[in-house]
Coordinates of C-alpha atoms in Angstrom, one line a residue:
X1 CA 57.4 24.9 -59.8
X2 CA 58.0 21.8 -61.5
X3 CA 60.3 20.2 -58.2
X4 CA 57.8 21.8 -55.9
X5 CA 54.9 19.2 -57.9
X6 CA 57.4 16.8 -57.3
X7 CA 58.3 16.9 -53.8
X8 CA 54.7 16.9 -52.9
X9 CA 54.2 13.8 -54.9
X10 CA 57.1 12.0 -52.9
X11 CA 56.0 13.0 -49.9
X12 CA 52.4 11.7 -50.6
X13 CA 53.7 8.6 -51.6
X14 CA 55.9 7.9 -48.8
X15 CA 52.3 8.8 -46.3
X16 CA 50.8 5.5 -44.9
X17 CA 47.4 5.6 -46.2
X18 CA 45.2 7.0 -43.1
X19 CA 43.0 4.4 -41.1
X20 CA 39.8 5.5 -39.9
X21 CA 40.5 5.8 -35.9
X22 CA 38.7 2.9 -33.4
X23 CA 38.0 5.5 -30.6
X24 CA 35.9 7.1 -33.5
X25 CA 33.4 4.6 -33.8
X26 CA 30.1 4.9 -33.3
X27 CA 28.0 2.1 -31.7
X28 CA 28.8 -1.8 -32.2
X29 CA 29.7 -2.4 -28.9
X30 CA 30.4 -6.2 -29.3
X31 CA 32.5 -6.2 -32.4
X32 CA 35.1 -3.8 -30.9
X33 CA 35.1 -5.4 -27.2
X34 CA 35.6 -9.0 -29.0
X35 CA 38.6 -7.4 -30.8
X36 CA 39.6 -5.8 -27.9
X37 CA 39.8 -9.1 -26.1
X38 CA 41.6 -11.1 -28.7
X39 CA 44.5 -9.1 -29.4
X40 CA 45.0 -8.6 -25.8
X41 CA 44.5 -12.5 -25.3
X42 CA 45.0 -14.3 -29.1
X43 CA 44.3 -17.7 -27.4
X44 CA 41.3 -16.9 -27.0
X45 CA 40.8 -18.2 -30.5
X46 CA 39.4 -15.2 -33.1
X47 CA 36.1 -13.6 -33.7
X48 CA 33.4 -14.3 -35.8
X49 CA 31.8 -10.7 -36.7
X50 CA 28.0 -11.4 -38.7
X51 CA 25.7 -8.5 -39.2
X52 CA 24.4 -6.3 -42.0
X53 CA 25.9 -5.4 -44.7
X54 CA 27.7 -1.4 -44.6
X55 CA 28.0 -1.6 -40.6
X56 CA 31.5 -0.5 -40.6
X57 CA 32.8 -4.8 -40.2
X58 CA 36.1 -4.1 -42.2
X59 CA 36.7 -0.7 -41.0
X60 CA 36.4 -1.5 -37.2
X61 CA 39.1 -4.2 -38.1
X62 CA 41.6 -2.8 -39.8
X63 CA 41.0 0.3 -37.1
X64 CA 42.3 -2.4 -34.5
X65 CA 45.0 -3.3 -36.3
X66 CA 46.0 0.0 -36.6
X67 CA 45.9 0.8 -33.1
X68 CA 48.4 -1.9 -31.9
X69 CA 52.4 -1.0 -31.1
X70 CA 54.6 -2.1 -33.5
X71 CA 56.3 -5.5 -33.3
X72 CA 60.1 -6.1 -33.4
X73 CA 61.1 -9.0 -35.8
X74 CA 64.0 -10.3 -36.8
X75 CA 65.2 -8.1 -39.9
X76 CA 64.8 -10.2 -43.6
X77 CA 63.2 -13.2 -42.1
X78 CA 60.0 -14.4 -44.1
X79 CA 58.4 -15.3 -41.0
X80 CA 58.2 -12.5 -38.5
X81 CA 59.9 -13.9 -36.2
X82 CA 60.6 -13.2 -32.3
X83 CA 64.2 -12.3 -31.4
X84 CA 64.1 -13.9 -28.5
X85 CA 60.9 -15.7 -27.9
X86 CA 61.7 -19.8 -29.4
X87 CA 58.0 -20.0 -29.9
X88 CA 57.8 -17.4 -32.7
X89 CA 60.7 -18.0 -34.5
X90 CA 61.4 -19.6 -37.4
X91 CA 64.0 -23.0 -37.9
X92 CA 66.5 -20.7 -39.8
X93 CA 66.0 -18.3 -37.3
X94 CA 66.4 -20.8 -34.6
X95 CA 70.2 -22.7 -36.1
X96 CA 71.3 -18.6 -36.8
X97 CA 70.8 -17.6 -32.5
X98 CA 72.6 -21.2 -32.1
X99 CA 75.5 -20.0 -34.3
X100 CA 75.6 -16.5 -33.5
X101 CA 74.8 -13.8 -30.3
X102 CA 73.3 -11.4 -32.3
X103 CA 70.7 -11.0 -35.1
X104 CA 69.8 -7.5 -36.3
X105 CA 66.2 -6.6 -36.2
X106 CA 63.6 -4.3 -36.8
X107 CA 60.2 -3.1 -35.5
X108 CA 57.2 -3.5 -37.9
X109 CA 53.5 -2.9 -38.0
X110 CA 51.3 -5.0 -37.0
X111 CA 50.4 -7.7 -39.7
X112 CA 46.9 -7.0 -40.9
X113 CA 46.6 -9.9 -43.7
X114 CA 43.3 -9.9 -45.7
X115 CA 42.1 -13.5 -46.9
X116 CA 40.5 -12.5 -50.7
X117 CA 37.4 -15.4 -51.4
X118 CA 39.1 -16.6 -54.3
X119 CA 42.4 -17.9 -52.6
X120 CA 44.0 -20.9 -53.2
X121 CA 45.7 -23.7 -50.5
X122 CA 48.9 -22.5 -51.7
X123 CA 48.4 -19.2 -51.6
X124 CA 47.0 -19.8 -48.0
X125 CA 49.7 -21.6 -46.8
X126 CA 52.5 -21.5 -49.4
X127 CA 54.6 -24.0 -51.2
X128 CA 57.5 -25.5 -51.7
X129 CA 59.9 -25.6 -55.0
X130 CA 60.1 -28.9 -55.7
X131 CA 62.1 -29.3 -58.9
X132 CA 64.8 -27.1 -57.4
X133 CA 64.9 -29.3 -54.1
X134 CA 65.4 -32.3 -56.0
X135 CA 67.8 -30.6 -58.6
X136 CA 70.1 -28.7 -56.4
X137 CA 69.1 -29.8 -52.7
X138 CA 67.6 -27.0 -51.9
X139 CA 64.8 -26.6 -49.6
X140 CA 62.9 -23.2 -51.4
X141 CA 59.6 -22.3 -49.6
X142 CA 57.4 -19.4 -50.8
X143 CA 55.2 -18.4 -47.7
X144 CA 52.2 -17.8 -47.7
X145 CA 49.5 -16.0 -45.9
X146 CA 49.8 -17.6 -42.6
X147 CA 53.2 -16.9 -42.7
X148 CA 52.7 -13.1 -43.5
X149 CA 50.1 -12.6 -40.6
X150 CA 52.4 -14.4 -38.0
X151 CA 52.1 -12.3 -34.9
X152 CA 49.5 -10.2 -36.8
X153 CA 45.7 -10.3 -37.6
X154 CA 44.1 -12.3 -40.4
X155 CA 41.1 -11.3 -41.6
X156 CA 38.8 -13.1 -43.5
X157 CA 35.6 -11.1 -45.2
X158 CA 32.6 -13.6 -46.3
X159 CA 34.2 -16.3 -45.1
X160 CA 30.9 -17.5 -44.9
X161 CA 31.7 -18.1 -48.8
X162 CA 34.8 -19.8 -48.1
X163 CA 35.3 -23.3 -49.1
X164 CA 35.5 -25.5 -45.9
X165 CA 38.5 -27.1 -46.8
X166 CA 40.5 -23.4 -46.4
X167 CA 38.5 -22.7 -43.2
X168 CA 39.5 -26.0 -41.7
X169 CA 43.7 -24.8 -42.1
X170 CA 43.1 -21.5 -40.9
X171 CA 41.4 -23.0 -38.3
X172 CA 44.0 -25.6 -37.4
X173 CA 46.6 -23.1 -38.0
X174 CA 45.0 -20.7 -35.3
X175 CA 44.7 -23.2 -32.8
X176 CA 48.2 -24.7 -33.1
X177 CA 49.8 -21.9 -33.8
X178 CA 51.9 -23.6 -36.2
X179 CA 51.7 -24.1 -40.3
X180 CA 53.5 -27.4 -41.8
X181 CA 53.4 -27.8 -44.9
X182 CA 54.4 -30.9 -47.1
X183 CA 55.2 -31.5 -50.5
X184 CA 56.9 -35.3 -52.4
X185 CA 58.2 -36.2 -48.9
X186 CA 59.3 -32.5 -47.9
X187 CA 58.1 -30.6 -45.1
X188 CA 58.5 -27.2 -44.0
X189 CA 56.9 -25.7 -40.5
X190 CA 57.0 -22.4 -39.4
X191 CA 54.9 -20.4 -36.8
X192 CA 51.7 -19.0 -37.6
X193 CA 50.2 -17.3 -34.6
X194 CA 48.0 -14.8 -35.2
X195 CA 44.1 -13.6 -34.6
X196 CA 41.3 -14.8 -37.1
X197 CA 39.1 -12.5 -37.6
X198 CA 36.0 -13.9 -39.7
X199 CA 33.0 -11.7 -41.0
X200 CA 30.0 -12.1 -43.2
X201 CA 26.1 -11.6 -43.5
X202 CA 24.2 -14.3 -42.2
X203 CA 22.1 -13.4 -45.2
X204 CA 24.3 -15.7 -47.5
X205 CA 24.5 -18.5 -45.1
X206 CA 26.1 -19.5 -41.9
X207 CA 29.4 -22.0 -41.5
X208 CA 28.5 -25.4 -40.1
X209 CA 28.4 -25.8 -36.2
X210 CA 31.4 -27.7 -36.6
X211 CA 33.6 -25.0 -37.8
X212 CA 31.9 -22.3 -35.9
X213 CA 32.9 -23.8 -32.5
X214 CA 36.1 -23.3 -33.9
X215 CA 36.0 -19.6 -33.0
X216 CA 36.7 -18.7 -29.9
X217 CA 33.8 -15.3 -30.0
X218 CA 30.8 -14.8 -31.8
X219 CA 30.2 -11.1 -32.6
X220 CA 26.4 -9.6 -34.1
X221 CA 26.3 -6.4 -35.5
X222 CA 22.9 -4.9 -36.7
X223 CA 22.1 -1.4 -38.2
X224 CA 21.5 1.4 -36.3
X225 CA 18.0 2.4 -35.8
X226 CA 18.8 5.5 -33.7
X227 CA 18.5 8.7 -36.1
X228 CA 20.6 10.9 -33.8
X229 CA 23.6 7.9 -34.1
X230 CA 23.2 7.6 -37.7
X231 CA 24.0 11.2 -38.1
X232 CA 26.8 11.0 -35.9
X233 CA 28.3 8.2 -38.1
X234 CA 27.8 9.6 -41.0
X235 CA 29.7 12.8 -39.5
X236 CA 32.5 11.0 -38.7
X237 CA 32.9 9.2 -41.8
X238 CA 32.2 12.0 -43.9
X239 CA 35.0 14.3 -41.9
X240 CA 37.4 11.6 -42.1
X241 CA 36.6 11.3 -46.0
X242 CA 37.3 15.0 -46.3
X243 CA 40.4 15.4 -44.0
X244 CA 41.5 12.1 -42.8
X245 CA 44.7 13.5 -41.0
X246 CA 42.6 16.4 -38.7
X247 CA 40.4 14.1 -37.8
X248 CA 43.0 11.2 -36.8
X249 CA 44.7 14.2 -34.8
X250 CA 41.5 15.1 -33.1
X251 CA 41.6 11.2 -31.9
X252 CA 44.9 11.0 -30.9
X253 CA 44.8 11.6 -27.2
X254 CA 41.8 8.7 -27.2
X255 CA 44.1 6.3 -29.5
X256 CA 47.2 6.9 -27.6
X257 CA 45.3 6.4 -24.1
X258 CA 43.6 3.1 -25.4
X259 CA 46.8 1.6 -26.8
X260 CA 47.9 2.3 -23.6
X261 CA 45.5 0.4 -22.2
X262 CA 45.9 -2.5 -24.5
X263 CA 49.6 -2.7 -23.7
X264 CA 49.3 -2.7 -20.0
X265 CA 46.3 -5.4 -20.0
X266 CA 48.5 -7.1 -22.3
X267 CA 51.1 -7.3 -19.4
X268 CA 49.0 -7.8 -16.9
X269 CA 47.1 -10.9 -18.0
X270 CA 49.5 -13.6 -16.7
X271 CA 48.9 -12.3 -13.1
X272 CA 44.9 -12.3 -13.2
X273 CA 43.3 -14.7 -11.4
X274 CA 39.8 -16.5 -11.1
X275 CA 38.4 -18.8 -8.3
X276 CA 37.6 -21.9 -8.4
X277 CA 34.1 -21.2 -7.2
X278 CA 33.5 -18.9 -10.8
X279 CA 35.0 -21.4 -12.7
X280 CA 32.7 -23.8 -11.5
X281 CA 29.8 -21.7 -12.5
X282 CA 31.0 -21.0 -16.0
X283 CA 30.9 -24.9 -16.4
X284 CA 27.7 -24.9 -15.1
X285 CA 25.9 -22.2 -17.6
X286 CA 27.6 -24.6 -20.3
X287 CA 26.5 -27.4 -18.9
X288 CA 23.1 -26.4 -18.4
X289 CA 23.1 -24.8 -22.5
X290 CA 24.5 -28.6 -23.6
X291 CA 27.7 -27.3 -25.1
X292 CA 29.5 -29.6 -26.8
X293 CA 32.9 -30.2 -25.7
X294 CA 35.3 -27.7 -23.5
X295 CA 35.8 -24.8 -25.5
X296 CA 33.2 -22.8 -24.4
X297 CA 34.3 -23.1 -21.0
X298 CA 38.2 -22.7 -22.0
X299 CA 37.1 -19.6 -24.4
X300 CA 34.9 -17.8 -21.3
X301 CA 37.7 -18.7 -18.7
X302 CA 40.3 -16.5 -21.1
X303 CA 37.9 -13.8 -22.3
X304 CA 37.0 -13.2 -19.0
X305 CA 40.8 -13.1 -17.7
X306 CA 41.3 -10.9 -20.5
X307 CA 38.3 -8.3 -20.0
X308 CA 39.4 -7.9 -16.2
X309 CA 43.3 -7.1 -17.3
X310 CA 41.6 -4.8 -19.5
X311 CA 39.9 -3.3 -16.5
X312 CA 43.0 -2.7 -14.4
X313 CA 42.3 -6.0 -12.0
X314 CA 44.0 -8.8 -11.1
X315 CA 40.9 -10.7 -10.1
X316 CA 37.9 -11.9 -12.5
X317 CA 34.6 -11.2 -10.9
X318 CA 30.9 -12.5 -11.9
X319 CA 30.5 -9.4 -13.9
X320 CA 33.9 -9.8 -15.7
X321 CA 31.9 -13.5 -16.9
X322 CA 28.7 -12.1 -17.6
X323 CA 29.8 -9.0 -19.7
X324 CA 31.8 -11.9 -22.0
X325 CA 29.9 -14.9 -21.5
X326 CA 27.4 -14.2 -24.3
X327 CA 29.9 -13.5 -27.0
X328 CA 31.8 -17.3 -26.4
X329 CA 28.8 -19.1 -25.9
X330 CA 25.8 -17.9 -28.3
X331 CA 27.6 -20.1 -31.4
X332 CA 28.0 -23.2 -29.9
X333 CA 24.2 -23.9 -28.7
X334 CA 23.2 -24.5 -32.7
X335 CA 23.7 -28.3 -33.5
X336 CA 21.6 -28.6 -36.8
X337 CA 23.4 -26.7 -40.1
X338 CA 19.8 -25.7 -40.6
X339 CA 19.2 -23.5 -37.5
X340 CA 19.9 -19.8 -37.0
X341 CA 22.6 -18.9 -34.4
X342 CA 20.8 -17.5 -31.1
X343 CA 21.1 -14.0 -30.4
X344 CA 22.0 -14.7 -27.2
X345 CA 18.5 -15.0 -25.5
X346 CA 19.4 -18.8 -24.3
X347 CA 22.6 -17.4 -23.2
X348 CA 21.5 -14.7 -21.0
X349 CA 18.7 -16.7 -19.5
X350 CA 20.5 -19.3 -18.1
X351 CA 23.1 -16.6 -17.1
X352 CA 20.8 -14.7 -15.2
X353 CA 19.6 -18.1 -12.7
X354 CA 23.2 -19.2 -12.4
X355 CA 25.3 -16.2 -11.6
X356 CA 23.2 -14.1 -9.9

């Protein structure tokens, strides 16, 4: 009796803790299309998700993460690294393909890194061991999270509450797809490309224009009003809570045919096209809103690329724009820190005389 006990313990601890399923959720339509679009397109440049409190925010991410094939890396590196591709690898990894044919690898999960409030710059982006670098010539670096979530997600909850400062690097680092850090003279660099997600409730304040252009989509989430929905998530959650594994088998066929999907919009995005003639009117809805800058037009350009791979086209059309437009504009019409973030009223207006 006593090696039965502990068989079942080993075989509980060698499960992967069950992640709610993405086909299973109910409602919030934007959050999952925005995440949708990012991890088939990460330049699009990460999401912003604010809403209510206890509307699934953390659940519908890690969901995505779960839903994505696993990676190959090259096996014992700190970095993630690509075996083949030079812009996802890291320097070591880089001098061993120059010295060598071969490098064994692995396949991984998907890196789903979460950001915790209280983090620190080093923890963030890591650091270097000084004293042994100038003792035995040694260039030690302990990475950090960047370096963890390298061809993965990193989510950030209330990050809202987040100093600046730390938004500003993951920022920087999401946009350049690189992390450098320096320390007395050294510096160390490795790749750090990966989708920021960011969440909050507006409830506890908003981040300042400045940084919020930063992201390439703006997702709201509210409540569900609808009694019948509310049941139905509650259902869900409550059969998951019970039996997680026979309900992510009842999802299985959906989660296999939407990974499916991702993958194959994934491949096709380099191939999809958009005429000039749409582009045109994309710069003209941002033109007319007073955008600052490019990267609302850049941002709607890719998200709408991305949606129509996602569709099975090879060709954007005005309602590939108009289904996306919203989400990579809404955040970049508020100039004063003291204003709300539009809903998406402006947006749509505009939208509606322009593309018609």
């Amino acid at each position: 009796m006593c090696e039965f006990n502990i068989i079942i313990v080993t075989i509980l601890k060698d499960k992967v803790r069950p992640v709610f399923p993405f086909t299973a959720i109910v409602g919030q339509e934007e959050m999952k299309l925005a995440l949708l679009l990012n991890v088939i397109d990460p330049k699009i440049g990460g999401v912003m998700i604010m809403g209510d409190r206890g509307t699934g925010k953390s659940t519908t991410i890690r969901a995505i993460a779960d839903l994505l094939p696993k990676i190959e890396v090259v096996q014992d590196d700190l970095f993630n690294s690509h075996p083949s591709d030079y812009d996802l690898m890291s320097d070591s990894v880089k001098s061993q393909i120059e010295s060598s044919n071969h490098l064994p690898t692995r396949f991984i999960d998907v890196p789903m890194v979460d950001l915790p409030l209280g983090a620190t710059e080093d923890r963030v982006c890591g650091t270097i061991d000084i004293e042994k670098a100038l003792s035995e010539g040694v260039k030690t670096f302990e990475p950090g999270l960047l370096a963890k979530a390298n061809r993965g997600i990193l989510y950030v909850d209330e990050v809202n509450l987040l100093d600046d400062h730390l938004v500003d690097i993951l920022l920087d680092a999401a946009a350049s797809g690189w992390n450098t850090v320096e320390r007395e003279g050294i510096s160390v660099r490795h790749p750090a490309r990966f989708v920021l997600v960011g969440s909050g409730n507006p409830e506890e304040g908003e981040l300042r224009p400045q940084l919020l252009d930063r992201f390439g989509m703006h997702a709201e989430i509210r409540t569900v009003k609808e009694p019948s929905l509310r049941v139905k998530i509650v259902e869900q959650r409550s059969k998951f809570d019970s039996n997680p594994y026979i309900c992510l088998e009842e999802f299985r066929d959906k989660q296999d045919e939407l990974k499916s999907s991702i993958i194959a919009a994934q491949q096709r995005l380099p191939d999809v096209k958009i005429d000039y003639d749409l582009r045109v009117k994309i710069s003209e809805v941002c033109g007319t809103l007073d955008v600052d800058g490019l990267r609302g037009d850049i941002v709607t350009n890719r998200a709408a690329k991305a949606y129509a791979a996602y569709k099975n086209k090879t060709k954007v059309d005005i309602n590939d724009i108009k289904t996306v437009i919203t989400l990579c504009l809404r955040h970049r019409l508020r100039k004063d820190p003291l204003e709300t973030i539009d809903s998406g009223y402006k947006v749509q207006q505009v939208v509606d005389n322009i593309l018609n």
